[in-house]
Short mmCIF file of C-alpha atoms in Angstrom, two decimals:
data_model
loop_
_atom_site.label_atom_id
_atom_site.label_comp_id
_atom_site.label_asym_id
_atom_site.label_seq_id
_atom_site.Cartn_x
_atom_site.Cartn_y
_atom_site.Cartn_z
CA UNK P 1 15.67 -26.44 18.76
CA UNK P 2 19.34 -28.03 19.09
CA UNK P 3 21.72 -27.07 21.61
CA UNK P 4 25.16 -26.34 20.76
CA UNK P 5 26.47 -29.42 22.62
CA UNK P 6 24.57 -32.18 24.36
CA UNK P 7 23.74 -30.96 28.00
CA UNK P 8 24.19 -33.54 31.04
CA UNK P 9 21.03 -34.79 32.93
CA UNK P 10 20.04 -33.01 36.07
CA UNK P 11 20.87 -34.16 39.45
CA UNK P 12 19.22 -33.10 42.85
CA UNK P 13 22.34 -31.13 43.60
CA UNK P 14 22.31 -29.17 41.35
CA UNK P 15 20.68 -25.52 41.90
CA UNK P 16 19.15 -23.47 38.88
CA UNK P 17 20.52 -20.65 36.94
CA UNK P 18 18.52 -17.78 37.46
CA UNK P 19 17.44 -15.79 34.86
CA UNK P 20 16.12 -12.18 35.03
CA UNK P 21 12.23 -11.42 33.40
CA UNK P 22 11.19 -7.82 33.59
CA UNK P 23 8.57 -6.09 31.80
CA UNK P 24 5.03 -5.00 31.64
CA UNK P 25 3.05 -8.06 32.65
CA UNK P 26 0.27 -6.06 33.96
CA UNK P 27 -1.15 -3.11 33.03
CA UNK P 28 -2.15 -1.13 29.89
CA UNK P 29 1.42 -2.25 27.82
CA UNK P 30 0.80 -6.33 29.31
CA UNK P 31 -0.69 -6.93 25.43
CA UNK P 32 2.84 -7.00 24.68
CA UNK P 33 4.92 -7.81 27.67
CA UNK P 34 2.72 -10.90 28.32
CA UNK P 35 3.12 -12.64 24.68
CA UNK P 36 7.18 -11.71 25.39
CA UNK P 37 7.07 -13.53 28.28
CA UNK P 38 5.49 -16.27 27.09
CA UNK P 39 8.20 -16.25 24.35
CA UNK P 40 10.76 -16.75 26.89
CA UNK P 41 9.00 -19.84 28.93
CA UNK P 42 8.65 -21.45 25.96
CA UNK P 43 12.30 -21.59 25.10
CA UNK P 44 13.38 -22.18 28.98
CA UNK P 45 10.78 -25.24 29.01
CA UNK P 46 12.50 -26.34 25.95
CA UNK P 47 16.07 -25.93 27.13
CA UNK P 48 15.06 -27.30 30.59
CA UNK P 49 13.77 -30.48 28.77
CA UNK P 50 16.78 -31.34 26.96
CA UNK P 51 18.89 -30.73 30.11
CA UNK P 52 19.54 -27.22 30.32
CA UNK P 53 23.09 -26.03 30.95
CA UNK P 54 25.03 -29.18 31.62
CA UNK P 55 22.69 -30.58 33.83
CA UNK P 56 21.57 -26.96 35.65
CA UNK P 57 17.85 -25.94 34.94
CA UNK P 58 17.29 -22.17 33.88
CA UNK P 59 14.78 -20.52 36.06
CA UNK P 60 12.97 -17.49 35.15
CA UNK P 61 12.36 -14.54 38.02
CA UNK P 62 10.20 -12.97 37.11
CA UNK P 63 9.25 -9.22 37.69
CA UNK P 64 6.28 -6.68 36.17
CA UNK P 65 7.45 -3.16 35.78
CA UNK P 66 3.70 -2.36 35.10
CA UNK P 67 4.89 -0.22 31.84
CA UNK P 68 5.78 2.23 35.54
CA UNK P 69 9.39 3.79 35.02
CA UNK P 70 9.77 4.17 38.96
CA UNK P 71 8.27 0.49 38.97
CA UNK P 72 10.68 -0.51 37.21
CA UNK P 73 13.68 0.74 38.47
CA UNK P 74 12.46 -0.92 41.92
CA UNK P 75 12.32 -4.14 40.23
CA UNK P 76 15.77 -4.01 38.21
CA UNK P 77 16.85 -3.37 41.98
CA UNK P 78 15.53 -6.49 43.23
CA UNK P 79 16.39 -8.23 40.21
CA UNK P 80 20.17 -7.47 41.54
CA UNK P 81 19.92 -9.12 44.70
CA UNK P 82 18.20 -12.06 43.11
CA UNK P 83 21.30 -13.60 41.84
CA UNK P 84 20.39 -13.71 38.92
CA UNK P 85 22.91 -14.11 35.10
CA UNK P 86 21.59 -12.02 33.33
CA UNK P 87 17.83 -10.09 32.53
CA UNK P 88 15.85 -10.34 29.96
CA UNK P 89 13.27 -7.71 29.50
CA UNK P 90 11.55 -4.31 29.01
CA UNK P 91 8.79 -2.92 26.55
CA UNK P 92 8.54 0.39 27.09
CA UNK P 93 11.17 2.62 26.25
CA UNK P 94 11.19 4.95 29.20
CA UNK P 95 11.32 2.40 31.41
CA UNK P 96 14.32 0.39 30.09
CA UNK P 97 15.88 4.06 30.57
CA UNK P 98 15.56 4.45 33.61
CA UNK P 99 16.41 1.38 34.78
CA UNK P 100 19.57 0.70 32.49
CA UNK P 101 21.89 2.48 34.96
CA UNK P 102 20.73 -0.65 37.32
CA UNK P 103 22.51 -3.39 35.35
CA UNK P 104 25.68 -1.46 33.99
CA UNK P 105 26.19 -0.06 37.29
CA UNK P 106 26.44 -3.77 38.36
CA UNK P 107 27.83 -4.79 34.98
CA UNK P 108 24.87 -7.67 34.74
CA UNK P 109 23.93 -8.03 31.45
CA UNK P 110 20.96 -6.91 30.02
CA UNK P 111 18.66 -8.00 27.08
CA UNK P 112 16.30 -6.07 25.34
CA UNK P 113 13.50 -8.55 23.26
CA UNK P 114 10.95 -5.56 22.57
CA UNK P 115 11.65 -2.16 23.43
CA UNK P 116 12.60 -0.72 19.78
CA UNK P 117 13.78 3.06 21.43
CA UNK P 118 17.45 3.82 19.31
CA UNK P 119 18.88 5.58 22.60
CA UNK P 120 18.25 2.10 24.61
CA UNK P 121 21.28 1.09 23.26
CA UNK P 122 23.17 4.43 23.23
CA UNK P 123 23.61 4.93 26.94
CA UNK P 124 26.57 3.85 26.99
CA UNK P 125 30.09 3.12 24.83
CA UNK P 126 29.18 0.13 22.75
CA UNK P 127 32.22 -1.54 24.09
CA UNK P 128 31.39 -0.59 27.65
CA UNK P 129 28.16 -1.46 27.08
CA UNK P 130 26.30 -4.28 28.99
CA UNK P 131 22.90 -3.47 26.94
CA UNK P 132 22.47 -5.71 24.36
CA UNK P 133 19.21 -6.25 22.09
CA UNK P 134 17.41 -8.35 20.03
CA UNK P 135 14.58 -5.65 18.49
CA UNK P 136 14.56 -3.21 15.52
CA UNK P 137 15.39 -0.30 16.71
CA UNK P 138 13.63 2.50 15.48
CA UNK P 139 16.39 4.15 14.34
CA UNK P 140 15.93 1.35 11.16
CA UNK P 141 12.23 0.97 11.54
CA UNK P 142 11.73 4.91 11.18
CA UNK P 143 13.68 4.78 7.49
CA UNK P 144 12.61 1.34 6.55
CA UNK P 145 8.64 2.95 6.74
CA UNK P 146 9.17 6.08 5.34
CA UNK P 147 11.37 4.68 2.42
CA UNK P 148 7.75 2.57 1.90
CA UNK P 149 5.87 5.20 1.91
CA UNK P 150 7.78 8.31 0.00
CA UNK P 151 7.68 4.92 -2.90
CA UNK P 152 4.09 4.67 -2.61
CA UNK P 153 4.47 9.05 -3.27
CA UNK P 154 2.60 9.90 0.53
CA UNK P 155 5.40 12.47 1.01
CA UNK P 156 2.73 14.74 3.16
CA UNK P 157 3.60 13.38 6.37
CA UNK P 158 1.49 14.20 9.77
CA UNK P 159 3.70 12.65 12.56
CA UNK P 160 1.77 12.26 15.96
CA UNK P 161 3.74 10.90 18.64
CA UNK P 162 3.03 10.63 22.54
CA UNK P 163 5.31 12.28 24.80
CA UNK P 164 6.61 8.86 26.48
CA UNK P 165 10.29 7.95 25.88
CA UNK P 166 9.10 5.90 23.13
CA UNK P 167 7.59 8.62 21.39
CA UNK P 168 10.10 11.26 21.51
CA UNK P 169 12.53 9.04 20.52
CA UNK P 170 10.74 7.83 17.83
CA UNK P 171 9.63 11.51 16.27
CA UNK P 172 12.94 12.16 15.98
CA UNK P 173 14.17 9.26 14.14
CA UNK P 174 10.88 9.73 11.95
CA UNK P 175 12.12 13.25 11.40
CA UNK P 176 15.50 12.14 10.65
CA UNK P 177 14.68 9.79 8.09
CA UNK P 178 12.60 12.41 5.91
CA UNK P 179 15.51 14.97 6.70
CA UNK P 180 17.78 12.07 4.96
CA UNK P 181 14.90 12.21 1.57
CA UNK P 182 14.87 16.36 2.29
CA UNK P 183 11.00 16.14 2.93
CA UNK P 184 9.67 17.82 5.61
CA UNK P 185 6.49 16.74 7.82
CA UNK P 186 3.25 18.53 7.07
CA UNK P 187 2.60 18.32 11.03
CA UNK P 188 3.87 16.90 13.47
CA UNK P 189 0.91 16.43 16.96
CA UNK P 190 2.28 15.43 20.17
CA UNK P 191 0.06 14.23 22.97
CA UNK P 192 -0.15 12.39 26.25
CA UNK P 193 -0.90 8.72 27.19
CA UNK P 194 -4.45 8.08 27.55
CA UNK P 195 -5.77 10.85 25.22
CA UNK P 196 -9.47 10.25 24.73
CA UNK P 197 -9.90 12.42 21.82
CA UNK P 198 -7.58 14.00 18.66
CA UNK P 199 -9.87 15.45 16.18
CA UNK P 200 -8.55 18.75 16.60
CA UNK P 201 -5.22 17.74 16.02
CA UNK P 202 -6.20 15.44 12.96
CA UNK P 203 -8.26 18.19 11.78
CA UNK P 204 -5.14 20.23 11.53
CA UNK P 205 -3.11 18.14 10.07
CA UNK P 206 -5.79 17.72 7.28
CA UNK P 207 -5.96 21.29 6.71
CA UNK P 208 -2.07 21.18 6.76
CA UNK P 209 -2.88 18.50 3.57
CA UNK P 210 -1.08 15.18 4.89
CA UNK P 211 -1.29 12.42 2.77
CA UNK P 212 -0.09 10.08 5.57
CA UNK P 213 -0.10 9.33 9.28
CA UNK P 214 2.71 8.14 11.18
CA UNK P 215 2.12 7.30 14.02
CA UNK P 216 4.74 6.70 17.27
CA UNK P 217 2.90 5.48 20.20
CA UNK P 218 1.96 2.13 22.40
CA UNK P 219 -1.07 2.00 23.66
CA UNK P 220 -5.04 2.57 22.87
CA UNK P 221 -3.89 6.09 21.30
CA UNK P 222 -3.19 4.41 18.01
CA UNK P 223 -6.70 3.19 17.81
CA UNK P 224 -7.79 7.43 18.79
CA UNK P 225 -6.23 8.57 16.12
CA UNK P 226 -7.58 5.97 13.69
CA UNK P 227 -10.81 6.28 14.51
CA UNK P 228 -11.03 10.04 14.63
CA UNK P 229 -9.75 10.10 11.14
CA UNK P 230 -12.59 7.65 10.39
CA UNK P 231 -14.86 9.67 12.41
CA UNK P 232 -14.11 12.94 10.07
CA UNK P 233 -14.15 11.08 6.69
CA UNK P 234 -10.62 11.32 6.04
CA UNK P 235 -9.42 8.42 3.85
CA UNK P 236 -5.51 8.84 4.36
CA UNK P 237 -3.28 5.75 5.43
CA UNK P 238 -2.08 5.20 8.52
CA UNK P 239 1.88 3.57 9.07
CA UNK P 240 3.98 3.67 12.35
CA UNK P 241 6.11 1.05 14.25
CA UNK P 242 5.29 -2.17 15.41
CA UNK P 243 2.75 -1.02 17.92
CA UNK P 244 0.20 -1.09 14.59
CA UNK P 245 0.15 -4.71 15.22
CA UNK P 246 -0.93 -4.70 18.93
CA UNK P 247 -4.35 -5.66 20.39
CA UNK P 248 -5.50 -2.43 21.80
CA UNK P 249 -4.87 -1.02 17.82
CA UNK P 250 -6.78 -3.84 16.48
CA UNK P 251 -9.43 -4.47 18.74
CA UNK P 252 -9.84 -0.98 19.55
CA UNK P 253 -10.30 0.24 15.59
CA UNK P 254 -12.07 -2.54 13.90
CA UNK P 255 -12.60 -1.16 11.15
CA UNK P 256 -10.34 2.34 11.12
CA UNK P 257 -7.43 -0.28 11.40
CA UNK P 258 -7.58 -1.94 8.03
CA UNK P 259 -5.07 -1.66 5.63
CA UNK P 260 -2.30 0.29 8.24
CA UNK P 261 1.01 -0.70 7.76
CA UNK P 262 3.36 -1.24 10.24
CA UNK P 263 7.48 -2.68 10.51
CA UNK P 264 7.99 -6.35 11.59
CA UNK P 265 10.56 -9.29 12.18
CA UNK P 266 8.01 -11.81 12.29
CA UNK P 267 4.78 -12.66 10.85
CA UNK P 268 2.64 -15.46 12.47
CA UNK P 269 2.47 -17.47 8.95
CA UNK P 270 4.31 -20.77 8.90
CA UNK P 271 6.79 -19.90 6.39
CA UNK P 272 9.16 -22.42 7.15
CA UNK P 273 9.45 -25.47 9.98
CA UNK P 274 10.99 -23.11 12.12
CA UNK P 275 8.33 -20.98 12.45
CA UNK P 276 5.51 -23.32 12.24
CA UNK P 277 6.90 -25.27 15.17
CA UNK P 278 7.51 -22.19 17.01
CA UNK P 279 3.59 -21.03 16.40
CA UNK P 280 2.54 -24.30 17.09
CA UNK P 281 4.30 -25.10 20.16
CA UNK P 282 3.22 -21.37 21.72
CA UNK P 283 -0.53 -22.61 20.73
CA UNK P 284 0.19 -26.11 22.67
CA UNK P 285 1.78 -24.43 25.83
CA UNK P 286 -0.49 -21.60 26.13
CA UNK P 287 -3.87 -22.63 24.56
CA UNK P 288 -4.07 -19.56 22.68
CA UNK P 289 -2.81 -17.40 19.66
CA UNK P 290 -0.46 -15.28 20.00
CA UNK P 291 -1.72 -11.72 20.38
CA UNK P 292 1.62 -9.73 19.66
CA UNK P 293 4.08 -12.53 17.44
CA UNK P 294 6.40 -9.96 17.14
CA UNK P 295 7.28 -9.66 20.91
CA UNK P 296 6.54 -13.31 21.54
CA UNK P 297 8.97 -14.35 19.02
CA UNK P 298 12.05 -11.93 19.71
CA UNK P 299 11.38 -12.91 23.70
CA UNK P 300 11.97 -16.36 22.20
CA UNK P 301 15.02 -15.88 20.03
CA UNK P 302 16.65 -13.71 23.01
CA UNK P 303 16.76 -16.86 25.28
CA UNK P 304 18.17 -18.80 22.88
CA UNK P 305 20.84 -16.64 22.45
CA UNK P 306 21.66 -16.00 26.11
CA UNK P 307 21.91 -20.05 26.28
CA UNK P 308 24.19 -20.29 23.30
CA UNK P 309 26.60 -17.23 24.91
CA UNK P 310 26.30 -19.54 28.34
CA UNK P 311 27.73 -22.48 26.28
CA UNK P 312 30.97 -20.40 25.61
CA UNK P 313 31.77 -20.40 29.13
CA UNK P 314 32.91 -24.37 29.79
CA UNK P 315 33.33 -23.70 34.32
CA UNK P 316 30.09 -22.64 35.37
CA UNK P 317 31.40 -19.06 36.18
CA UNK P 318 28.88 -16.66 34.87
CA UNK P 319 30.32 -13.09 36.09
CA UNK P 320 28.90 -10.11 34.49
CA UNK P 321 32.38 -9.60 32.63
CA UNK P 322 32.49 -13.02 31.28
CA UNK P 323 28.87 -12.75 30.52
CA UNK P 324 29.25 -9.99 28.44
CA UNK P 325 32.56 -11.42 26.83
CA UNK P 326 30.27 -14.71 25.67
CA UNK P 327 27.64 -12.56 24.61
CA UNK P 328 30.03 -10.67 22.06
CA UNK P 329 31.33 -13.69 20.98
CA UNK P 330 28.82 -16.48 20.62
CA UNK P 331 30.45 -19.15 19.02
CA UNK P 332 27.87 -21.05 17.06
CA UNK P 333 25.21 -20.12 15.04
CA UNK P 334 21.49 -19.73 16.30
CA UNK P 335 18.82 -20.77 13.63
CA UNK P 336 16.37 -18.69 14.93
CA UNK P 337 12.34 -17.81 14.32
CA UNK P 338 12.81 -13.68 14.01
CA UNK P 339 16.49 -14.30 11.77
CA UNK P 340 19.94 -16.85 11.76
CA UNK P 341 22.24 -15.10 14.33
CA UNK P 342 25.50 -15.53 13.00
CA UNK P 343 27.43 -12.97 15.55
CA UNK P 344 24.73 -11.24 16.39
CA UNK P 345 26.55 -8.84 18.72
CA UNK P 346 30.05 -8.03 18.96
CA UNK P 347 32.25 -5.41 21.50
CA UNK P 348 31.49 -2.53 18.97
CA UNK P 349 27.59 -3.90 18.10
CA UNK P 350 24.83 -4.43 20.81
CA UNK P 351 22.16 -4.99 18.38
CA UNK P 352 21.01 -8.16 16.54
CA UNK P 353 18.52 -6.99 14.38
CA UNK P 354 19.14 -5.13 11.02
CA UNK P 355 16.91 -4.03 8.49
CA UNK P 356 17.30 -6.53 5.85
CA UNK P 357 15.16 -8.63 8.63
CA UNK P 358 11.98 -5.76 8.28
CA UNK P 359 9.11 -6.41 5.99
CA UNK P 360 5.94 -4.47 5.85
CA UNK P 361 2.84 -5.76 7.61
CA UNK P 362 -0.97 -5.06 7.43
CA UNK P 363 -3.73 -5.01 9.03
CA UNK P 364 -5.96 -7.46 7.24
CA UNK P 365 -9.65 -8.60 8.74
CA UNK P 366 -8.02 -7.71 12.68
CA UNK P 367 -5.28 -9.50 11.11
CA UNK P 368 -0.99 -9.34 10.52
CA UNK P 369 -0.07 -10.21 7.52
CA UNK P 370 2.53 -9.62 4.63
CA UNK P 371 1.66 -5.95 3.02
CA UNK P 372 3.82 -7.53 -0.29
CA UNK P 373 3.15 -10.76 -1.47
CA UNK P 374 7.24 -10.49 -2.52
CA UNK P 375 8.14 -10.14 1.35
CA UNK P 376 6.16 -13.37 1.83
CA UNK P 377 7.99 -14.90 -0.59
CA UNK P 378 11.19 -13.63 0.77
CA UNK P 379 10.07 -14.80 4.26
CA UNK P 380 10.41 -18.48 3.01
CA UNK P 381 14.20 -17.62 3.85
CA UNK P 382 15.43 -16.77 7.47
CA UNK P 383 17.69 -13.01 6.71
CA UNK P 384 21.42 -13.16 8.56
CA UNK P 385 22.69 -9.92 10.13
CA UNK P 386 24.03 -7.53 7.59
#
């Protein structure tokens, strides 16, 4: 990647900038929060190599909220008296909720490379705001699905959704998008994390006559309900959110996964030499594949974008105010992996992602890939904010 301007080289006196890392790097929601973080050392390593901000190195500190709201909160604290810019970080939608208060309270800017909750952004007056995120929110997600599916004529819709922060929030934009096509769900299940068992719930949503699951959930619940519905003979599809494309989905419904569709930014195919340097430097660092792309590449895109705000400010000051002024005002363009950022946030806009950047994924042999061979087409060019 190239830097907005060419950085100086480092010198021994000069101490790091340290950068904020939160998120679920343990724990049952880590098959996301790790490939984020991952995301984010790859760009620092590549920042830091070229010189970083005019000679200063960026340092990650790092700190695992466990996918724990109270964990969380506890580590946004500490995050505080680290010193640190800025944060990058959360997954889980409950947790970035609880801990928001944290960083506006100390008007430290926050940025958001996963969690996809619409009120995560909404806390606050955008212009107030010191919340800023690179994810879909699934206040786009929820429409850009449905809209697939009431075209593919599944307008029988059984939502289940956990009773997390991510789920709630998610039913309701589910709900709102059929409101907005004046369809309305067949049944709607709601359950807790760590459910071992939904047949009686599928079963009524069968004898309710869904054509289609949707699904709004993180964890190994997705592969439950899969599954069960395999387990009871029902052939119906199965669509949700990005959480479709996680391990503990895949891994944990071999074969009740295939063919679900899901939203995404990015698709591990090398489309284009941004991408296919991105994939291949993640499989250099890290000796591995990536097991969400998704998070790995938004965690990715997010520190560019913090670096490029940082180059707007020419004295080394990096107050939360003048953080948060940058941010709204980045002055060049990022070429990024997930999109091109061309003003990705403004005083009035905290979120970088719209849905001209979605396309449909599916699971193919425990694989992502393109559900229309016109997206992957389409994904030959990188979308701009719309």
């Amino acid at each position: 990647m190239v830097l907005p301007m060419v950085a100086q080289a480092q010198t021994a006196s000069a101490p790091p900038i340290k950068v904020g890392a939160i998120g679920p790097f343990s724990g049952p929601s880590s098959d996301f929060g790790l490939p984020m973080l991952n995301g984010m050392r790859l760009a620092v390593d590549e920042i830091n190599r070229v010189g970083g901000y005019l000679g200063r190195h960026i340092e990650l500190v790092v700190r695992d909220d466990k996918g724990n709201p109270d964990v969380g909160l506890q580590e946004s604290q500490a995050l505080m008296k680290d010193g640190v810019i800025a944060t990058l970080g959360f997954c889980n939608t409950g947790v970035a909720l609880k801990s928001i208060p944290v960083f506006q309270k100390a008007q430290s800017p926050l940025l958001v490379p996963c969690s996809a909750g619409t009120p995560v952004t909404a806390q606050y007056p955008a212009a107030e705001s010191y919340v800023f995120r690179n994810a879909p929110r699934d206040a786009i997600q929820a429409p850009f699905v449905v809209n697939d599916i009431l075209k593919r004529g599944w307008n029988r819709v059984a939502i289940f959704a956990d009773t997390t922060g991510y789920g709630e929030a998610g039913m309701k934009d589910v709900l709102a998008a059929l409101d907005q096509k004046g369809v309305k769900p067949a049944y709607v299940g709601r359950f807790p994390l760590g459910v071992k068992d939904l047949s009686s719930e599928l079963a009524a949503a069968k004898a309710a006559g869904a054509n289609v699951i949707f699904t709004y959930t993180v964890g190994p619940e997705n592969a439950t309900i899969a599954n069960g519905r395999r387990a009871m003979n029902w052939d119906v599809p199965l669509v949700g959110g990005w959480p479709l494309s996680f391990p503990f989905f895949l891994t944990g419904a071999p074969q009740a996964a295939e063919g679900a569709l899901m939203a995404q930014t990015f698709i591990a195919e090398p489309s284009n030499e941004r991408r296919a340097a991105f994939i291949s430097g993640y499989t250099r660092k890290f000796n591995q594949k990536m097991a969400v792309p998704m998070a790995a590449a938004q965690g990715y895109d997010t520190v560019y974008l913090l670096i490029y705000a940082m180059f707007g400010i020419r004295d080394g000051k990096f107050s939360g105010p003048a953080m948060k002024a940058a941010l709204e005002n980045i002055p060049r363009t990022y070429y990024g992996v997930v999109a091109t950022y061309e003003r990705p946030f403004t005083v009035d806009d905290k979120d970088a992602v719209t849905d001209n950047m979605l396309v449909m994924g599916k699971v193919q042999k425990g694989l992502i890939t393109f559900a229309y061979p016109e997206d992957a087409r389409r994904n030959l060019e990188v979308q701009r904010k719309r």
